[in-house]
């Protein structure tokens, strides 16, 4: 059997060596780089740094290896114990909250409806925070599980999310800034779609024309996940059909 670990690690090292050579990196810069990585570890931001640069690549590999709808980042704010909801996610009610209707169908690769699929939906508050993680927002706010009907359909009301800033006060924010980038993700809605016999789909929806759609700090935007500004009776609607690929035989 081939040694997959050896093969992957050797190629990672080879890739890094190539970049160092290409840019004539000096010993001084090399030491600074090690110092930076140490600071990132001490600040507890190593997972954030790796996710910001590489998670989207892992999603692209998924997309290459499975059919069905495009998958993208899960991010750090999925909670598997989110409750089932009927009609609407729990949200705060105030003037800033613009209503949003999410609906669509879950289908197999042949276009047949998948009934009883479970869709986790989660997204930020209208001020860019996540329930259960920030500002004491209850963990069942702005998230919930939906179950598709016999026609594979789902529908839920919620509020429009806004752009989200990944933690920017530590080494990762400093690096992005020094690179001339920023720490913002465009406004997005997260989905995780699960059904027996199918490969789980983790994806997001983005808003056409939204700030940072063209410069996501985590590079998780795919053009087919960007939604036009559709309104029904003045209410914003994101209609998304999810196509599920079959699960791997051994999965
Ligand atoms: C991060 C946050 C998100 O909301 C997301 O969708 C992806 C990544 C983050 O903080 O890394
Ligand atoms: Fe997110």
PDB file of C-alpha atoms and ligand atoms in Angstrom:
ATOM      1  CA  UNK A   1       0.000   0.000   0.000  1.00  0.00           C
ATOM      2  CA  UNK A   2       1.260   3.450  -0.820  1.00  0.00           C
ATOM      3  CA  UNK A   3       2.023   5.770   2.062  1.00  0.00           C
ATOM      4  CA  UNK A   4      -0.555   8.538   1.571  1.00  0.00           C
ATOM      5  CA  UNK A   5       0.744  10.594   4.492  1.00  0.00           C
ATOM      6  CA  UNK A   6       4.271  10.560   3.081  1.00  0.00           C
ATOM      7  CA  UNK A   7       3.014  11.463  -0.379  1.00  0.00           C
ATOM      8  CA  UNK A   8       0.853  14.398   0.816  1.00  0.00           C
ATOM      9  CA  UNK A   9       3.367  15.830   3.272  1.00  0.00           C
ATOM     10  CA  UNK A  10       6.239  15.545   0.790  1.00  0.00           C
ATOM     11  CA  UNK A  11       4.200  17.465  -1.800  1.00  0.00           C
ATOM     12  CA  UNK A  12       3.192  20.155   0.721  1.00  0.00           C
ATOM     13  CA  UNK A  13       6.851  20.647   1.607  1.00  0.00           C
ATOM     14  CA  UNK A  14       7.763  20.693  -2.085  1.00  0.00           C
ATOM     15  CA  UNK A  15       5.105  23.370  -2.735  1.00  0.00           C
ATOM     16  CA  UNK A  16       6.398  25.541   0.100  1.00  0.00           C
ATOM     17  CA  UNK A  17       9.989  25.095  -1.073  1.00  0.00           C
ATOM     18  CA  UNK A  18       8.940  26.213  -4.542  1.00  0.00           C
ATOM     19  CA  UNK A  19       7.351  29.404  -3.166  1.00  0.00           C
ATOM     20  CA  UNK A  20      10.441  30.196  -1.042  1.00  0.00           C
ATOM     21  CA  UNK A  21      12.711  29.701  -4.058  1.00  0.00           C
ATOM     22  CA  UNK A  22      10.479  31.706  -6.388  1.00  0.00           C
ATOM     23  CA  UNK A  23      10.543  34.723  -4.082  1.00  0.00           C
ATOM     24  CA  UNK A  24      14.176  34.500  -2.943  1.00  0.00           C
ATOM     25  CA  UNK A  25      13.021  34.414   0.675  1.00  0.00           C
ATOM     26  CA  UNK A  26      15.873  35.399   2.993  1.00  0.00           C
ATOM     27  CA  UNK A  27      16.912  33.737   6.249  1.00  0.00           C
ATOM     28  CA  UNK A  28      15.642  36.806   8.086  1.00  0.00           C
ATOM     29  CA  UNK A  29      12.209  36.537   6.448  1.00  0.00           C
ATOM     30  CA  UNK A  30      12.178  32.792   7.145  1.00  0.00           C
ATOM     31  CA  UNK A  31      12.766  33.465  10.846  1.00  0.00           C
ATOM     32  CA  UNK A  32      10.050  36.143  10.832  1.00  0.00           C
ATOM     33  CA  UNK A  33       7.687  33.618   9.287  1.00  0.00           C
ATOM     34  CA  UNK A  34       8.393  31.119  12.070  1.00  0.00           C
ATOM     35  CA  UNK A  35       7.847  33.891  14.645  1.00  0.00           C
ATOM     36  CA  UNK A  36       4.527  34.751  13.018  1.00  0.00           C
ATOM     37  CA  UNK A  37       3.355  31.132  13.105  1.00  0.00           C
ATOM     38  CA  UNK A  38       4.340  30.931  16.815  1.00  0.00           C
ATOM     39  CA  UNK A  39       2.274  34.058  17.559  1.00  0.00           C
ATOM     40  CA  UNK A  40      -0.666  32.612  15.664  1.00  0.00           C
ATOM     41  CA  UNK A  41      -0.467  29.409  17.723  1.00  0.00           C
ATOM     42  CA  UNK A  42      -0.202  31.376  21.004  1.00  0.00           C
ATOM     43  CA  UNK A  43      -3.251  33.452  20.045  1.00  0.00           C
ATOM     44  CA  UNK A  44      -5.203  30.252  19.326  1.00  0.00           C
ATOM     45  CA  UNK A  45      -5.663  31.393  15.717  1.00  0.00           C
ATOM     46  CA  UNK A  46      -3.906  28.576  13.862  1.00  0.00           C
ATOM     47  CA  UNK A  47      -7.246  26.927  12.890  1.00  0.00           C
ATOM     48  CA  UNK A  48      -8.557  30.312  11.732  1.00  0.00           C
ATOM     49  CA  UNK A  49      -5.479  30.913   9.589  1.00  0.00           C
ATOM     50  CA  UNK A  50      -5.567  27.468   8.017  1.00  0.00           C
ATOM     51  CA  UNK A  51      -9.329  27.715   7.383  1.00  0.00           C
ATOM     52  CA  UNK A  52      -9.058  31.191   5.866  1.00  0.00           C
ATOM     53  CA  UNK A  53      -6.475  30.025   3.328  1.00  0.00           C
ATOM     54  CA  UNK A  54      -7.197  26.344   2.732  1.00  0.00           C
ATOM     55  CA  UNK A  55     -10.729  25.270   3.697  1.00  0.00           C
ATOM     56  CA  UNK A  56     -12.120  26.418   0.371  1.00  0.00           C
ATOM     57  CA  UNK A  57      -9.608  24.166  -1.416  1.00  0.00           C
ATOM     58  CA  UNK A  58     -10.951  21.143   0.454  1.00  0.00           C
ATOM     59  CA  UNK A  59     -14.470  22.134  -0.669  1.00  0.00           C
ATOM     60  CA  UNK A  60     -13.263  22.391  -4.267  1.00  0.00           C
ATOM     61  CA  UNK A  61     -11.931  18.847  -4.002  1.00  0.00           C
ATOM     62  CA  UNK A  62     -15.385  17.727  -2.783  1.00  0.00           C
ATOM     63  CA  UNK A  63     -16.965  19.497  -5.728  1.00  0.00           C
ATOM     64  CA  UNK A  64     -14.601  17.749  -8.092  1.00  0.00           C
ATOM     65  CA  UNK A  65     -15.240  14.313  -6.625  1.00  0.00           C
ATOM     66  CA  UNK A  66     -19.025  14.423  -6.108  1.00  0.00           C
ATOM     67  CA  UNK A  67     -21.750  15.606  -8.459  1.00  0.00           C
ATOM     68  CA  UNK A  68     -24.651  17.694  -7.294  1.00  0.00           C
ATOM     69  CA  UNK A  69     -24.826  21.256  -6.023  1.00  0.00           C
ATOM     70  CA  UNK A  70     -21.669  23.225  -5.319  1.00  0.00           C
ATOM     71  CA  UNK A  71     -20.436  22.875  -1.755  1.00  0.00           C
ATOM     72  CA  UNK A  72     -18.565  25.547   0.152  1.00  0.00           C
ATOM     73  CA  UNK A  73     -17.339  26.415   3.645  1.00  0.00           C
ATOM     74  CA  UNK A  74     -19.089  25.156   6.771  1.00  0.00           C
ATOM     75  CA  UNK A  75     -17.385  27.810   8.886  1.00  0.00           C
ATOM     76  CA  UNK A  76     -17.077  27.537  12.672  1.00  0.00           C
ATOM     77  CA  UNK A  77     -20.713  28.286  13.595  1.00  0.00           C
ATOM     78  CA  UNK A  78     -22.667  25.140  12.716  1.00  0.00           C
ATOM     79  CA  UNK A  79     -24.496  23.633  15.716  1.00  0.00           C
ATOM     80  CA  UNK A  80     -25.819  20.127  15.177  1.00  0.00           C
ATOM     81  CA  UNK A  81     -28.307  20.432  18.057  1.00  0.00           C
ATOM     82  CA  UNK A  82     -30.289  23.216  16.382  1.00  0.00           C
ATOM     83  CA  UNK A  83     -34.039  22.553  16.801  1.00  0.00           C
ATOM     84  CA  UNK A  84     -36.521  21.713  14.046  1.00  0.00           C
ATOM     85  CA  UNK A  85     -38.483  24.811  13.114  1.00  0.00           C
ATOM     86  CA  UNK A  86     -41.826  25.339  11.387  1.00  0.00           C
ATOM     87  CA  UNK A  87     -42.408  28.447   9.303  1.00  0.00           C
ATOM     88  CA  UNK A  88     -39.717  30.739  10.652  1.00  0.00           C
ATOM     89  CA  UNK A  89     -36.342  30.798  12.383  1.00  0.00           C
ATOM     90  CA  UNK A  90     -36.287  32.517  15.762  1.00  0.00           C
ATOM     91  CA  UNK A  91     -34.959  36.037  15.280  1.00  0.00           C
ATOM     92  CA  UNK A  92     -35.046  39.305  17.133  1.00  0.00           C
ATOM     93  CA  UNK A  93     -37.813  41.655  16.039  1.00  0.00           C
ATOM     94  CA  UNK A  94     -36.868  45.240  15.433  1.00  0.00           C
ATOM     95  CA  UNK A  95     -36.743  47.841  12.691  1.00  0.00           C
ATOM     96  CA  UNK A  96     -33.357  46.811  11.325  1.00  0.00           C
ATOM     97  CA  UNK A  97     -34.529  43.317  10.503  1.00  0.00           C
ATOM     98  CA  UNK A  98     -35.320  42.902   6.829  1.00  0.00           C
ATOM     99  CA  UNK A  99     -37.421  39.791   6.188  1.00  0.00           C
ATOM    100  CA  UNK A 100     -36.044  37.002   4.009  1.00  0.00           C
ATOM    101  CA  UNK A 101     -37.814  33.938   2.650  1.00  0.00           C
ATOM    102  CA  UNK A 102     -35.724  30.842   1.904  1.00  0.00           C
ATOM    103  CA  UNK A 103     -37.279  28.120  -0.194  1.00  0.00           C
ATOM    104  CA  UNK A 104     -36.599  25.468  -2.780  1.00  0.00           C
ATOM    105  CA  UNK A 105     -36.399  21.737  -3.215  1.00  0.00           C
ATOM    106  CA  UNK A 106     -33.995  18.916  -2.503  1.00  0.00           C
ATOM    107  CA  UNK A 107     -33.469  16.662  -5.516  1.00  0.00           C
ATOM    108  CA  UNK A 108     -31.363  13.683  -6.485  1.00  0.00           C
ATOM    109  CA  UNK A 109     -29.049  13.813  -9.505  1.00  0.00           C
ATOM    110  CA  UNK A 110     -31.890  12.603 -11.758  1.00  0.00           C
ATOM    111  CA  UNK A 111     -34.065  15.510 -10.580  1.00  0.00           C
ATOM    112  CA  UNK A 112     -36.406  13.388  -8.442  1.00  0.00           C
ATOM    113  CA  UNK A 113     -37.535  14.979  -5.159  1.00  0.00           C
ATOM    114  CA  UNK A 114     -35.892  13.846  -1.923  1.00  0.00           C
ATOM    115  CA  UNK A 115     -38.542  13.800   0.800  1.00  0.00           C
ATOM    116  CA  UNK A 116     -37.595  13.921   4.490  1.00  0.00           C
ATOM    117  CA  UNK A 117     -34.195  15.446   3.814  1.00  0.00           C
ATOM    118  CA  UNK A 118     -32.986  17.515   6.750  1.00  0.00           C
ATOM    119  CA  UNK A 119     -31.715  20.996   6.002  1.00  0.00           C
ATOM    120  CA  UNK A 120     -29.854  22.935   8.666  1.00  0.00           C
ATOM    121  CA  UNK A 121     -30.040  26.660   7.967  1.00  0.00           C
ATOM    122  CA  UNK A 122     -27.944  29.200   9.865  1.00  0.00           C
ATOM    123  CA  UNK A 123     -26.786  32.759   9.305  1.00  0.00           C
ATOM    124  CA  UNK A 124     -25.787  35.959  11.014  1.00  0.00           C
ATOM    125  CA  UNK A 125     -27.979  38.459  12.798  1.00  0.00           C
ATOM    126  CA  UNK A 126     -28.604  41.779  11.045  1.00  0.00           C
ATOM    127  CA  UNK A 127     -25.478  43.014  12.836  1.00  0.00           C
ATOM    128  CA  UNK A 128     -23.171  40.210  11.811  1.00  0.00           C
ATOM    129  CA  UNK A 129     -23.183  37.801  14.764  1.00  0.00           C
ATOM    130  CA  UNK A 130     -24.078  34.119  15.208  1.00  0.00           C
ATOM    131  CA  UNK A 131     -26.534  32.668  17.738  1.00  0.00           C
ATOM    132  CA  UNK A 132     -24.798  30.600  20.418  1.00  0.00           C
ATOM    133  CA  UNK A 133     -21.425  32.265  19.799  1.00  0.00           C
ATOM    134  CA  UNK A 134     -21.610  36.047  20.027  1.00  0.00           C
ATOM    135  CA  UNK A 135     -23.174  38.696  22.280  1.00  0.00           C
ATOM    136  CA  UNK A 136     -25.228  36.179  24.316  1.00  0.00           C
ATOM    137  CA  UNK A 137     -27.551  35.540  21.387  1.00  0.00           C
ATOM    138  CA  UNK A 138     -29.431  32.311  22.248  1.00  0.00           C
ATOM    139  CA  UNK A 139     -28.079  29.263  20.434  1.00  0.00           C
ATOM    140  CA  UNK A 140     -31.428  28.528  18.785  1.00  0.00           C
ATOM    141  CA  UNK A 141     -31.666  32.000  17.203  1.00  0.00           C
ATOM    142  CA  UNK A 142     -30.949  32.487  13.483  1.00  0.00           C
ATOM    143  CA  UNK A 143     -30.649  28.729  12.986  1.00  0.00           C
ATOM    144  CA  UNK A 144     -32.845  25.672  12.696  1.00  0.00           C
ATOM    145  CA  UNK A 145     -33.562  22.357  11.010  1.00  0.00           C
ATOM    146  CA  UNK A 146     -36.130  21.946   8.236  1.00  0.00           C
ATOM    147  CA  UNK A 147     -37.551  18.690   6.861  1.00  0.00           C
ATOM    148  CA  UNK A 148     -38.455  18.481   3.178  1.00  0.00           C
ATOM    149  CA  UNK A 149     -42.046  17.550   2.224  1.00  0.00           C
ATOM    150  CA  UNK A 150     -43.137  14.800  -0.200  1.00  0.00           C
ATOM    151  CA  UNK A 151     -42.180  17.018  -3.168  1.00  0.00           C
ATOM    152  CA  UNK A 152     -38.735  17.651  -1.674  1.00  0.00           C
ATOM    153  CA  UNK A 153     -39.802  21.205  -0.824  1.00  0.00           C
ATOM    154  CA  UNK A 154     -38.760  23.450   2.026  1.00  0.00           C
ATOM    155  CA  UNK A 155     -39.607  27.011   3.017  1.00  0.00           C
ATOM    156  CA  UNK A 156     -38.697  29.137   6.018  1.00  0.00           C
ATOM    157  CA  UNK A 157     -38.872  32.810   6.937  1.00  0.00           C
ATOM    158  CA  UNK A 158     -35.967  34.602   8.556  1.00  0.00           C
ATOM    159  CA  UNK A 159     -34.096  37.895   8.268  1.00  0.00           C
ATOM    160  CA  UNK A 160     -31.431  39.120   5.846  1.00  0.00           C
ATOM    161  CA  UNK A 161     -27.882  38.497   7.148  1.00  0.00           C
ATOM    162  CA  UNK A 162     -25.056  40.985   6.694  1.00  0.00           C
ATOM    163  CA  UNK A 163     -21.361  40.793   5.890  1.00  0.00           C
ATOM    164  CA  UNK A 164     -19.364  39.028   8.593  1.00  0.00           C
ATOM    165  CA  UNK A 165     -15.927  39.977   9.850  1.00  0.00           C
ATOM    166  CA  UNK A 166     -13.726  37.054  10.887  1.00  0.00           C
ATOM    167  CA  UNK A 167     -11.721  37.803  14.062  1.00  0.00           C
ATOM    168  CA  UNK A 168      -9.413  40.642  12.994  1.00  0.00           C
ATOM    169  CA  UNK A 169      -7.741  41.763  16.232  1.00  0.00           C
ATOM    170  CA  UNK A 170      -5.093  39.014  16.260  1.00  0.00           C
ATOM    171  CA  UNK A 171      -2.308  37.711  14.007  1.00  0.00           C
ATOM    172  CA  UNK A 172      -4.655  36.544  11.219  1.00  0.00           C
ATOM    173  CA  UNK A 173      -6.246  39.998  10.881  1.00  0.00           C
ATOM    174  CA  UNK A 174      -2.787  41.580  10.949  1.00  0.00           C
ATOM    175  CA  UNK A 175      -1.534  39.255   8.211  1.00  0.00           C
ATOM    176  CA  UNK A 176      -4.525  39.895   5.939  1.00  0.00           C
ATOM    177  CA  UNK A 177      -4.110  43.632   6.443  1.00  0.00           C
ATOM    178  CA  UNK A 178      -0.361  43.504   5.761  1.00  0.00           C
ATOM    179  CA  UNK A 179      -1.171  41.575   2.568  1.00  0.00           C
ATOM    180  CA  UNK A 180      -3.507  44.396   1.510  1.00  0.00           C
ATOM    181  CA  UNK A 181      -6.588  42.224   2.083  1.00  0.00           C
ATOM    182  CA  UNK A 182      -9.395  42.559   4.628  1.00  0.00           C
ATOM    183  CA  UNK A 183     -11.165  40.277   7.123  1.00  0.00           C
ATOM    184  CA  UNK A 184     -14.690  40.384   5.702  1.00  0.00           C
ATOM    185  CA  UNK A 185     -16.912  37.652   4.339  1.00  0.00           C
ATOM    186  CA  UNK A 186     -19.884  38.765   2.217  1.00  0.00           C
ATOM    187  CA  UNK A 187     -23.381  38.304   3.685  1.00  0.00           C
ATOM    188  CA  UNK A 188     -24.366  34.645   3.409  1.00  0.00           C
ATOM    189  CA  UNK A 189     -26.813  31.963   4.484  1.00  0.00           C
ATOM    190  CA  UNK A 190     -25.411  28.558   5.464  1.00  0.00           C
ATOM    191  CA  UNK A 191     -27.078  25.264   4.593  1.00  0.00           C
ATOM    192  CA  UNK A 192     -26.251  21.673   5.454  1.00  0.00           C
ATOM    193  CA  UNK A 193     -28.459  19.179   3.618  1.00  0.00           C
ATOM    194  CA  UNK A 194     -28.600  15.569   4.794  1.00  0.00           C
ATOM    195  CA  UNK A 195     -30.612  12.561   3.645  1.00  0.00           C
ATOM    196  CA  UNK A 196     -30.004   8.814   4.021  1.00  0.00           C
ATOM    197  CA  UNK A 197     -28.119   7.364   1.064  1.00  0.00           C
ATOM    198  CA  UNK A 198     -26.835  10.765  -0.089  1.00  0.00           C
ATOM    199  CA  UNK A 199     -23.572  12.607   0.315  1.00  0.00           C
ATOM    200  CA  UNK A 200     -24.081  15.487   2.770  1.00  0.00           C
ATOM    201  CA  UNK A 201     -24.077  18.882   1.058  1.00  0.00           C
ATOM    202  CA  UNK A 202     -22.671  21.849   2.990  1.00  0.00           C
ATOM    203  CA  UNK A 203     -23.062  25.114   1.153  1.00  0.00           C
ATOM    204  CA  UNK A 204     -23.930  28.813   1.335  1.00  0.00           C
ATOM    205  CA  UNK A 205     -26.004  31.378  -0.566  1.00  0.00           C
ATOM    206  CA  UNK A 206     -24.692  34.871  -1.322  1.00  0.00           C
ATOM    207  CA  UNK A 207     -26.421  38.076  -2.437  1.00  0.00           C
ATOM    208  CA  UNK A 208     -25.739  39.616  -5.843  1.00  0.00           C
ATOM    209  CA  UNK A 209     -24.160  43.048  -5.526  1.00  0.00           C
ATOM    210  CA  UNK A 210     -23.449  42.474  -1.822  1.00  0.00           C
ATOM    211  CA  UNK A 211     -20.374  44.009  -0.263  1.00  0.00           C
ATOM    212  CA  UNK A 212     -17.294  41.718  -0.402  1.00  0.00           C
ATOM    213  CA  UNK A 213     -18.936  39.202  -2.784  1.00  0.00           C
ATOM    214  CA  UNK A 214     -15.918  39.749  -5.038  1.00  0.00           C
ATOM    215  CA  UNK A 215     -13.316  39.740  -2.258  1.00  0.00           C
ATOM    216  CA  UNK A 216     -14.354  37.158   0.382  1.00  0.00           C
ATOM    217  CA  UNK A 217     -11.434  36.846   2.818  1.00  0.00           C
ATOM    218  CA  UNK A 218     -12.062  33.075   2.909  1.00  0.00           C
ATOM    219  CA  UNK A 219     -12.522  32.762  -0.877  1.00  0.00           C
ATOM    220  CA  UNK A 220     -15.696  30.703  -0.430  1.00  0.00           C
ATOM    221  CA  UNK A 221     -17.863  32.405  -3.075  1.00  0.00           C
ATOM    222  CA  UNK A 222     -18.763  30.541  -6.284  1.00  0.00           C
ATOM    223  CA  UNK A 223     -20.715  32.399  -8.976  1.00  0.00           C
ATOM    224  CA  UNK A 224     -23.500  29.796  -9.017  1.00  0.00           C
ATOM    225  CA  UNK A 225     -24.128  30.448  -5.301  1.00  0.00           C
ATOM    226  CA  UNK A 226     -24.799  34.181  -5.821  1.00  0.00           C
ATOM    227  CA  UNK A 227     -28.511  35.028  -5.894  1.00  0.00           C
ATOM    228  CA  UNK A 228     -30.192  37.882  -7.746  1.00  0.00           C
ATOM    229  CA  UNK A 229     -32.359  40.304  -5.789  1.00  0.00           C
ATOM    230  CA  UNK A 230     -35.753  38.575  -6.122  1.00  0.00           C
ATOM    231  CA  UNK A 231     -38.714  40.021  -4.214  1.00  0.00           C
ATOM    232  CA  UNK A 232     -42.262  38.817  -3.773  1.00  0.00           C
ATOM    233  CA  UNK A 233     -44.700  41.344  -2.308  1.00  0.00           C
ATOM    234  CA  UNK A 234     -41.632  43.329  -1.301  1.00  0.00           C
ATOM    235  CA  UNK A 235     -40.055  40.427   0.604  1.00  0.00           C
ATOM    236  CA  UNK A 236     -36.610  39.211  -0.394  1.00  0.00           C
ATOM    237  CA  UNK A 237     -36.561  35.576  -1.537  1.00  0.00           C
ATOM    238  CA  UNK A 238     -33.688  33.155  -1.999  1.00  0.00           C
ATOM    239  CA  UNK A 239     -34.870  30.151  -3.919  1.00  0.00           C
ATOM    240  CA  UNK A 240     -32.339  27.324  -3.996  1.00  0.00           C
ATOM    241  CA  UNK A 241     -32.702  23.763  -5.169  1.00  0.00           C
ATOM    242  CA  UNK A 242     -30.125  21.404  -3.715  1.00  0.00           C
ATOM    243  CA  UNK A 243     -29.005  18.442  -5.806  1.00  0.00           C
ATOM    244  CA  UNK A 244     -27.604  15.638  -3.695  1.00  0.00           C
ATOM    245  CA  UNK A 245     -25.042  13.180  -4.973  1.00  0.00           C
ATOM    246  CA  UNK A 246     -25.252   9.568  -3.831  1.00  0.00           C
ATOM    247  CA  UNK A 247     -23.223   8.627  -0.770  1.00  0.00           C
ATOM    248  CA  UNK A 248     -20.030   6.690  -1.381  1.00  0.00           C
ATOM    249  CA  UNK A 249     -20.696   2.967  -1.117  1.00  0.00           C
ATOM    250  CA  UNK A 250     -18.393   2.591   1.895  1.00  0.00           C
ATOM    251  CA  UNK A 251     -19.468   5.855   3.605  1.00  0.00           C
TER     252      UNK A 251
HETATM  253  C1  LIG B   1     -15.677  31.927   9.248  1.00  0.00           C
HETATM  254  C2  LIG B   1     -16.898  32.460   9.606  1.00  0.00           C
HETATM  255  C3  LIG B   1     -18.015  32.227   8.838  1.00  0.00           C
HETATM  256  O1  LIG B   1     -19.230  32.725   9.145  1.00  0.00           O
HETATM  257  C4  LIG B   1     -17.916  31.451   7.710  1.00  0.00           C
HETATM  258  O2  LIG B   1     -19.030  31.266   6.984  1.00  0.00           O
HETATM  259  C5  LIG B   1     -16.701  30.909   7.346  1.00  0.00           C
HETATM  260  C6  LIG B   1     -15.576  31.149   8.119  1.00  0.00           C
HETATM  261  C7  LIG B   1     -14.482  32.168  10.100  1.00  0.00           C
HETATM  262  O3  LIG B   1     -14.599  32.879  11.093  1.00  0.00           O
HETATM  263  O4  LIG B   1     -13.426  31.606   9.768  1.00  0.00           O
HETATM  264 FE1  LIG B   2     -20.742  32.094   8.097  1.00  0.00          FE
END
